[in-house]
N, CA, C and O atoms as a DFTB+ gen file, in Angstrom:
520 C
 N C O
     1  1      59.397     -21.230      55.180
     2  2      59.143     -22.099      56.115
     3  2      59.152     -21.066      57.317
     4  3      59.871     -20.067      57.353
     5  1      58.564     -21.316      57.954
     6  2      58.342     -21.038      59.214
     7  2      59.298     -22.068      60.735
     8  3      59.618     -23.252      60.627
     9  1      59.507     -21.371      61.745
    10  2      60.312     -22.504      62.626
    11  2      58.826     -23.219      63.419
    12  3      57.848     -22.511      63.659
    13  1      58.865     -24.500      63.710
    14  2      57.827     -24.767      64.457
    15  2      58.011     -25.055      66.007
    16  3      58.834     -25.825      66.502
    17  1      57.220     -24.397      66.569
    18  2      57.213     -24.852      68.037
    19  2      56.486     -25.349      68.510
    20  3      55.394     -25.112      67.993
    21  1      56.425     -26.226      69.593
    22  2      55.375     -27.712      69.486
    23  2      55.985     -27.466      71.379
    24  3      57.107     -27.509      71.885
    25  1      54.323     -27.165      72.064
    26  2      54.577     -27.121      73.116
    27  2      54.141     -28.926      73.565
    28  3      53.617     -29.833      72.919
    29  1      54.686     -28.818      75.024
    30  2      54.645     -30.399      75.698
    31  2      53.566     -30.787      75.486
    32  3      53.369     -31.921      75.048
    33  1      52.398     -29.749      75.804
    34  2      50.829     -30.174      76.251
    35  2      50.477     -30.099      74.692
    36  3      49.393     -30.542      74.313
    37  1      51.331     -29.574      73.840
    38  2      50.426     -29.666      72.604
    39  2      50.710     -31.122      72.182
    40  3      49.837     -31.990      72.163
    41  1      52.073     -31.332      71.824
    42  2      52.326     -32.504      71.505
    43  2      51.396     -34.086      72.456
    44  3      51.161     -35.120      71.831
    45  1      50.992     -33.910      74.043
    46  2      50.578     -34.612      74.108
    47  2      48.696     -35.338      73.940
    48  3      47.994     -36.336      74.101
    49  1      48.716     -33.763      73.461
    50  2      47.147     -33.756      73.282
    51  2      47.041     -34.293      71.720
    52  3      46.293     -35.177      71.302
    53  1      47.863     -33.621      71.085
    54  2      48.295     -34.517      69.364
    55  2      48.291     -35.845      69.710
    56  3      47.432     -36.237      68.921
    57  1      48.586     -36.690      70.239
    58  2      49.168     -37.973      70.828
    59  2      47.887     -38.588      70.841
    60  3      47.417     -39.226      69.899
    61  1      47.167     -38.317      72.266
    62  2      46.317     -38.898      72.425
    63  2      44.735     -39.092      71.305
    64  3      43.875     -39.949      71.101
    65  1      45.117     -37.554      70.774
    66  2      43.887     -37.901      69.719
    67  2      44.143     -38.936      68.739
    68  3      43.277     -39.764      68.458
    69  1      45.157     -38.929      68.268
    70  2      46.075     -39.899      67.783
    71  2      45.572     -40.974      67.464
    72  3      44.986     -41.462      66.497
    73  1      46.104     -41.428      69.042
    74  2      46.003     -42.870      69.222
    75  2      44.326     -43.321      69.648
    76  3      43.831     -44.446      69.717
    77  1      43.627     -41.801      69.922
    78  2      42.051     -42.356      69.883
    79  2      41.902     -42.548      68.628
    80  3      42.294     -43.657      68.267
    81  1      41.476     -41.879      67.807
    82  2      41.589     -42.074      66.350
    83  2      41.580     -43.089      65.745
    84  3      40.605     -43.732      65.356
    85  1      43.115     -43.386      65.578
    86  2      43.721     -44.368      64.772
    87  2      44.579     -45.247      65.026
    88  3      44.933     -46.083      64.194
    89  1      45.023     -45.177      66.206
    90  2      45.440     -46.731      66.944
    91  2      44.626     -47.315      67.089
    92  3      44.744     -48.476      66.695
    93  1      43.453     -46.958      67.658
    94  2      42.350     -47.383      68.520
    95  2      41.590     -48.342      67.756
    96  3      41.125     -49.379      68.230
    97  1      41.430     -47.793      66.020
    98  2      40.951     -48.215      65.191
    99  2      41.528     -49.190      64.043
   100  3      41.067     -49.451      62.932
   101  1      42.734     -49.655      64.714
   102  2      43.569     -50.750      63.571
   103  2      44.506     -50.194      63.171
   104  3      45.424     -50.952      62.855
   105  1      44.693     -49.120      63.034
   106  2      46.290     -48.654      62.242
   107  2      47.436     -48.596      63.321
   108  3      47.601     -48.214      64.480
   109  1      48.081     -49.142      62.371
   110  2      49.505     -49.526      63.694
   111  2      50.369     -48.533      63.497
   112  3      49.876     -47.749      64.308
   113  1      51.456     -47.843      62.962
   114  2      51.712     -46.588      63.179
   115  2      50.994     -45.760      62.884
   116  3      49.900     -46.013      62.378
   117  1      51.483     -44.358      63.159
   118  2      51.132     -42.826      62.992
   119  2      52.602     -42.114      63.365
   120  3      53.263     -42.281      64.390
   121  1      52.908     -41.253      62.188
   122  2      53.925     -40.001      62.237
   123  2      53.561     -39.376      62.009
   124  3      52.859     -39.463      61.002
   125  1      53.688     -37.877      62.846
   126  2      54.144     -36.560      62.565
   127  2      54.613     -36.135      62.136
   128  3      55.037     -35.853      63.257
   129  1      55.317     -35.485      61.322
   130  2      56.583     -35.126      60.428
   131  2      56.336     -33.673      60.600
   132  3      55.322     -32.976      60.642
   133  1      57.599     -33.457      60.683
   134  2      58.201     -31.594      59.738
   135  2      58.517     -32.016      58.312
   136  3      58.891     -33.122      57.920
   137  1      58.314     -31.033      57.697
   138  2      58.937     -30.958      56.210
   139  2      60.155     -31.696      55.500
   140  3      60.082     -32.448      54.529
   141  1      61.043     -31.395      56.049
   142  2      62.614     -32.078      56.467
   143  2      62.310     -33.833      57.157
   144  3      63.185     -34.698      57.117
   145  1      61.503     -33.965      57.499
   146  2      61.555     -35.426      57.574
   147  2      61.210     -35.655      59.374
   148  3      60.458     -36.538      59.789
   149  1      61.832     -34.805      60.136
   150  2      62.195     -34.895      61.589
   151  2      60.659     -35.496      62.080
   152  3      59.595     -35.146      61.570
   153  1      60.794     -36.376      63.073
   154  2      59.500     -36.821      63.686
   155  2      59.472     -35.862      64.737
   156  3      60.428     -35.466      65.403
   157  1      58.368     -35.555      64.810
   158  2      57.734     -34.776      65.956
   159  2      56.894     -35.455      66.984
   160  3      56.781     -35.037      68.137
   161  1      56.279     -36.580      66.490
   162  2      55.629     -37.371      67.237
   163  2      55.032     -38.661      66.713
   164  3      54.332     -38.836      65.715
   165  1      55.563     -39.704      67.808
   166  2      54.961     -41.634      67.087
   167  2      54.055     -41.975      67.617
   168  3      53.909     -41.570      68.770
   169  1      53.258     -42.671      67.160
   170  2      52.162     -43.196      67.705
   171  2      52.348     -44.775      67.327
   172  3      52.816     -45.127      66.244
   173  1      51.987     -45.559      68.203
   174  2      51.662     -47.122      68.004
   175  2      52.967     -47.216      67.924
   176  3      53.787     -46.572      68.577
   177  1      53.258     -48.388      66.756
   178  2      54.618     -48.553      65.985
   179  2      54.971     -50.002      65.908
   180  3      54.685     -50.878      66.723
   181  1      55.879     -50.145      64.395
   182  2      55.816     -51.774      64.389
   183  2      58.090     -51.773      64.573
   184  3      58.980     -51.235      63.914
   185  1      58.076     -52.680      65.806
   186  2      59.466     -52.451      65.991
   187  2      60.184     -53.028      64.218
   188  3      61.285     -52.521      64.432
   189  1      60.297     -53.455      63.230
   190  2      60.833     -53.806      62.551
   191  2      60.810     -52.791      61.489
   192  3      61.641     -52.845      60.582
   193  1      59.660     -51.605      61.550
   194  2      60.016     -50.119      60.786
   195  2      61.284     -48.893      61.109
   196  3      61.322     -48.119      62.066
   197  1      62.170     -49.006      60.087
   198  2      62.936     -48.042      60.529
   199  2      62.130     -46.923      59.861
   200  3      61.821     -46.788      58.677
   201  1      61.808     -45.975      61.182
   202  2      60.725     -44.904      60.878
   203  2      61.760     -43.612      60.780
   204  3      61.357     -42.500      60.439
   205  1      62.978     -43.855      61.080
   206  2      63.433     -42.347      60.709
   207  2      63.901     -42.633      58.783
   208  3      63.656     -41.915      57.813
   209  1      64.268     -43.305      58.827
   210  2      64.174     -43.483      57.370
   211  2      62.858     -42.871      56.516
   212  3      62.720     -41.935      55.729
   213  1      61.875     -43.996      57.144
   214  2      60.457     -43.415      56.363
   215  2      60.282     -42.402      56.664
   216  3      60.015     -41.759      55.649
   217  1      60.256     -41.532      57.886
   218  2      60.432     -39.939      57.881
   219  2      60.892     -39.016      56.379
   220  3      60.247     -38.429      55.510
   221  1      62.014     -39.208      56.578
   222  2      63.050     -38.925      55.455
   223  2      62.641     -38.857      54.215
   224  3      62.713     -37.838      53.527
   225  1      62.025     -40.320      53.724
   226  2      61.491     -40.736      52.421
   227  2      60.446     -39.917      52.367
   228  3      60.223     -39.222      51.376
   229  1      59.640     -39.920      53.514
   230  2      58.178     -39.029      52.830
   231  2      58.258     -37.673      53.124
   232  3      57.090     -37.344      52.918
   233  1      58.784     -36.755      53.434
   234  2      59.549     -35.455      53.335
   235  2      59.855     -35.512      51.746
   236  3      59.150     -34.954      50.905
   237  1      60.677     -36.051      51.546
   238  2      61.715     -36.164      50.093
   239  2      60.568     -36.688      48.914
   240  3      60.645     -36.297      47.750
   241  1      59.730     -37.424      49.286
   242  2      57.952     -38.075      48.615
   243  2      57.585     -36.785      48.263
   244  3      57.782     -36.355      47.126
   245  1      56.924     -35.952      49.385
   246  2      56.097     -34.919      49.299
   247  2      56.722     -34.026      48.717
   248  3      55.992     -33.195      48.176
   249  1      57.910     -33.851      48.602
   250  2      58.198     -33.057      48.011
   251  2      58.705     -32.530      46.654
   252  3      59.053     -31.432      46.218
   253  1      58.578     -33.986      46.097
   254  2      58.929     -34.488      44.195
   255  2      57.196     -34.245      44.064
   256  3      56.759     -33.651      43.078
   257  1      56.339     -34.718      45.061
   258  2      55.243     -34.604      44.271
   259  2      54.675     -33.459      44.330
   260  3      53.656     -33.382      43.644
   261  1      55.003     -32.416      44.979
   262  2      54.591     -31.329      45.429
   263  2      54.848     -30.258      43.767
   264  3      54.044     -29.483      43.247
   265  1      56.311     -30.648      43.295
   266  2      56.755     -30.371      42.210
   267  2      55.894     -30.990      41.175
   268  3      55.785     -30.276      40.177
   269  1      55.319     -31.995      41.131
   270  2      54.811     -32.711      40.166
   271  2      52.834     -32.240      39.830
   272  3      52.185     -32.579      38.840
   273  1      52.283     -31.317      41.148
   274  2      51.537     -30.880      41.420
   275  2      51.362     -29.479      40.018
   276  3      50.515     -29.165      39.183
   277  1      52.472     -29.085      40.372
   278  2      52.911     -27.636      39.522
   279  2      53.129     -27.450      38.245
   280  3      53.017     -26.442      37.546
   281  1      53.639     -29.153      37.871
   282  2      53.761     -29.525      36.508
   283  2      52.394     -29.679      35.791
   284  3      52.300     -29.395      34.597
   285  1      51.344     -30.123      36.501
   286  2      50.017     -30.127      36.041
   287  2      49.141     -28.554      36.024
   288  3      48.353     -28.168      35.161
   289  1      49.535     -27.908      37.151
   290  2      48.565     -26.442      37.332
   291  2      47.783     -26.973      38.761
   292  3      46.584     -26.722      38.877
   293  1      48.529     -27.744      39.887
   294  2      47.650     -27.418      41.035
   295  2      49.095     -27.029      42.126
   296  3      50.305     -27.194      41.971
   297  1      48.253     -26.442      43.266
   298  2      48.892     -25.661      43.670
   299  2      50.487     -26.729      44.831
   300  3      51.623     -26.421      45.191
   301  1      49.477     -28.139      45.007
   302  2      49.885     -29.397      45.765
   303  2      49.162     -29.982      45.709
   304  3      48.038     -29.492      45.601
   305  1      49.344     -31.521      45.747
   306  2      48.853     -33.022      46.627
   307  2      48.774     -32.874      47.937
   308  3      49.763     -32.547      48.593
   309  1      47.371     -33.137      48.582
   310  2      47.407     -32.724      50.189
   311  2      47.592     -34.432      51.010
   312  3      47.851     -34.756      52.169
   313  1      47.273     -35.334      49.580
   314  2      47.541     -36.687      50.335
   315  2      47.294     -37.637      49.320
   316  3      46.487     -37.648      48.391
   317  1      48.512     -38.753      49.847
   318  2      49.226     -39.531      49.024
   319  2      49.107     -41.390      49.409
   320  3      49.168     -41.623      50.616
   321  1      49.012     -42.146      48.853
   322  2      48.578     -43.423      48.982
   323  2      49.007     -43.943      48.013
   324  3      49.015     -43.580      46.836
   325  1      49.804     -45.827      49.073
   326  2      50.425     -46.568      48.459
   327  2      49.968     -47.923      48.720
   328  3      50.509     -48.312      49.755
   329  1      49.237     -48.768      48.244
   330  2      49.058     -50.012      48.469
   331  2      49.927     -50.906      48.392
   332  3      50.483     -51.162      47.324
   333  1      50.236     -51.641      49.702
   334  2      51.051     -53.432      49.694
   335  2      49.739     -54.299      49.820
   336  3      48.521     -54.199      49.969
   337  1      50.909     -55.343      49.642
   338  2      50.527     -56.353      49.926
   339  2      50.235     -56.629      51.010
   340  3      49.121     -57.151      50.991
   341  1      50.536     -56.581      51.750
   342  2      50.801     -57.023      53.453
   343  2      50.139     -55.332      54.206
   344  3      49.122     -55.447      54.889
   345  1      50.618     -54.177      54.076
   346  2      50.848     -53.001      54.203
   347  2      50.356     -51.508      53.494
   348  3      50.632     -51.368      52.302
   349  1      49.794     -50.637      54.043
   350  2      49.594     -49.589      52.947
   351  2      49.950     -48.322      54.033
   352  3      49.864     -48.313      55.261
   353  1      50.514     -46.941      52.803
   354  2      50.923     -45.863      53.323
   355  2      49.929     -45.048      52.745
   356  3      49.362     -45.017      51.653
   357  1      49.860     -44.111      54.250
   358  2      48.631     -42.932      53.734
   359  2      48.998     -41.916      54.065
   360  3      48.713     -41.699      55.243
   361  1      49.769     -40.762      53.358
   362  2      50.295     -39.760      53.774
   363  2      49.205     -38.377      53.653
   364  3      48.583     -38.268      52.596
   365  1      48.968     -37.233      54.853
   366  2      48.118     -36.904      54.638
   367  2      49.159     -35.082      55.178
   368  3      49.690     -34.983      56.284
   369  1      49.193     -34.185      54.359
   370  2      49.270     -32.742      54.978
   371  2      48.559     -32.274      55.830
   372  3      47.379     -32.136      55.509
   373  1      48.944     -31.877      57.136
   374  2      47.935     -30.961      57.890
   375  2      48.435     -29.875      57.632
   376  3      47.592     -29.160      58.173
   377  1      49.031     -29.317      57.295
   378  2      49.324     -28.026      57.119
   379  2      50.526     -27.045      56.481
   380  3      50.943     -27.514      55.421
   381  1      50.965     -26.209      56.745
   382  2      52.682     -25.836      55.857
   383  2      53.783     -26.408      56.181
   384  3      54.871     -26.401      55.605
   385  1      53.324     -27.095      57.494
   386  2      54.400     -27.407      58.518
   387  2      55.028     -29.133      58.990
   388  3      56.022     -29.783      59.313
   389  1      53.200     -29.195      58.653
   390  2      53.541     -30.784      59.063
   391  2      52.901     -31.962      58.226
   392  3      52.228     -31.492      57.309
   393  1      52.897     -32.838      58.241
   394  2      52.949     -34.419      57.932
   395  2      52.056     -35.637      57.937
   396  3      52.238     -36.172      56.844
   397  1      51.303     -36.238      58.538
   398  2      50.863     -37.564      58.640
   399  2      50.437     -38.839      58.043
   400  3      49.429     -39.298      57.505
   401  1      51.985     -39.335      58.457
   402  2      52.211     -40.432      58.035
   403  2      51.241     -42.213      58.871
   404  3      51.647     -42.888      59.817
   405  1      50.303     -42.366      58.252
   406  2      49.851     -43.861      58.428
   407  2      49.751     -44.954      58.036
   408  3      48.955     -45.076      57.106
   409  1      50.514     -46.326      58.547
   410  2      50.399     -47.517      58.019
   411  2      49.353     -47.803      58.533
   412  3      48.876     -47.234      59.515
   413  1      48.706     -49.026      57.732
   414  2      48.234     -50.359      58.424
   415  2      47.404     -51.273      56.837
   416  3      47.094     -51.089      55.660
   417  1      47.395     -52.332      57.985
   418  2      47.216     -53.647      57.108
   419  2      45.516     -53.393      56.549
   420  3      44.754     -52.431      56.651
   421  1      45.375     -54.793      55.914
   422  2      44.002     -54.814      55.761
   423  2      43.277     -55.388      56.342
   424  3      42.854     -56.329      55.669
   425  1      42.634     -55.318      57.824
   426  2      42.010     -55.186      59.064
   427  2      41.265     -53.999      59.021
   428  3      40.043     -54.071      58.893
   429  1      41.903     -52.784      59.121
   430  2      41.136     -51.884      58.607
   431  2      41.154     -51.071      57.209
   432  3      42.142     -50.980      56.481
   433  1      39.764     -50.441      56.941
   434  2      39.494     -49.963      55.645
   435  2      40.098     -48.472      55.499
   436  3      40.294     -47.712      56.448
   437  1      40.437     -48.104      53.733
   438  2      41.296     -46.799      53.363
   439  2      40.391     -45.850      53.746
   440  3      40.787     -44.831      54.313
   441  1      38.714     -46.120      53.417
   442  2      37.642     -45.438      53.934
   443  2      37.865     -44.583      55.007
   444  3      38.187     -43.403      55.147
   445  1      37.475     -45.957      56.047
   446  2      38.185     -45.432      57.181
   447  2      39.013     -44.643      58.013
   448  3      38.742     -43.993      59.023
   449  1      40.460     -44.883      57.179
   450  2      41.325     -44.354      57.408
   451  2      41.795     -42.704      56.932
   452  3      42.562     -41.899      57.461
   453  1      40.956     -42.637      55.697
   454  2      41.052     -41.158      55.173
   455  2      39.628     -40.302      56.117
   456  3      39.433     -39.110      55.884
   457  1      39.081     -40.759      56.744
   458  2      37.750     -40.578      57.267
   459  2      38.287     -39.628      58.974
   460  3      38.090     -38.506      59.438
   461  1      38.781     -40.472      59.271
   462  2      39.679     -40.454      60.502
   463  2      40.858     -39.228      60.235
   464  3      40.947     -38.310      61.050
   465  1      41.654     -39.278      59.164
   466  2      42.530     -38.760      58.910
   467  2      41.962     -37.081      58.464
   468  3      42.799     -36.197      58.647
   469  1      41.339     -36.886      58.208
   470  2      40.399     -35.622      57.503
   471  2      39.962     -35.245      59.205
   472  3      40.313     -34.092      59.456
   473  1      39.407     -35.815      60.201
   474  2      38.837     -35.560      60.986
   475  2      40.087     -35.261      62.175
   476  3      40.057     -34.531      63.165
   477  1      40.734     -35.783      61.857
   478  2      41.946     -35.523      62.740
   479  2      43.090     -33.835      62.526
   480  3      43.587     -33.012      63.294
   481  1      43.039     -34.102      60.752
   482  2      43.945     -32.927      60.344
   483  2      43.056     -31.497      60.714
   484  3      43.628     -30.453      60.401
   485  1      41.681     -31.370      61.366
   486  2      40.954     -30.782      61.756
   487  2      41.292     -29.687      63.145
   488  3      41.378     -28.487      63.407
   489  1      41.407     -31.065      63.795
   490  2      41.763     -31.267      65.311
   491  2      43.219     -30.376      65.315
   492  3      43.447     -29.321      65.908
   493  1      43.934     -31.013      64.622
   494  2      45.594     -30.565      64.310
   495  2      45.871     -29.554      63.864
   496  3      46.899     -28.888      63.985
   497  1      44.865     -29.359      63.257
   498  2      45.563     -27.438      62.281
   499  2      44.804     -26.374      63.189
   500  3      44.833     -25.217      62.771
   501  1      43.965     -26.679      64.668
   502  2      43.257     -25.542      64.995
   503  2      44.342     -25.587      66.601
   504  3      44.653     -24.582      67.241
   505  1      44.689     -26.833      66.899
   506  2      45.714     -27.082      67.673
   507  2      47.121     -26.356      67.067
   508  3      47.693     -25.612      67.864
   509  1      47.600     -26.477      66.007
   510  2      49.331     -26.064      65.995
   511  2      49.273     -24.168      65.244
   512  3      50.118     -23.276      65.176
   513  1      47.666     -24.292      64.766
   514  2      47.752     -22.761      64.366
   515  2      47.187     -21.916      65.535
   516  3      46.764     -20.787      65.291
   517  1      47.154     -22.545      67.125
   518  2      46.945     -21.336      68.030
   519  2      47.983     -20.787      68.277
   520  3      47.997     -19.789      68.997
């Protein structure tokens, strides 16, 4: 793992892209995390959600599923999805350093979330690898 350095302008650009693509489409919370579970960016938000705990558990979840992937001969699983009665979680690996978590309700389809996240990941990869 390398040190992740994010400039203020890159972070503001990322937040604007997340807001324009996911928050305006109806996703209520998006977190951008490092592999240790530290929150790099937070957009939207529900004050009832403990995002610090969510971030830590997301990092642990990705670490556990990475080991599951290796057990079946895969390098990694690049996305995870959990469907709830009220809200759902979509997790996607941006690159080796970052994970994106999207929390959304039934007012937005999983297909739209997956499409928008895939588009965002391309943008964020270019941003954070330049």
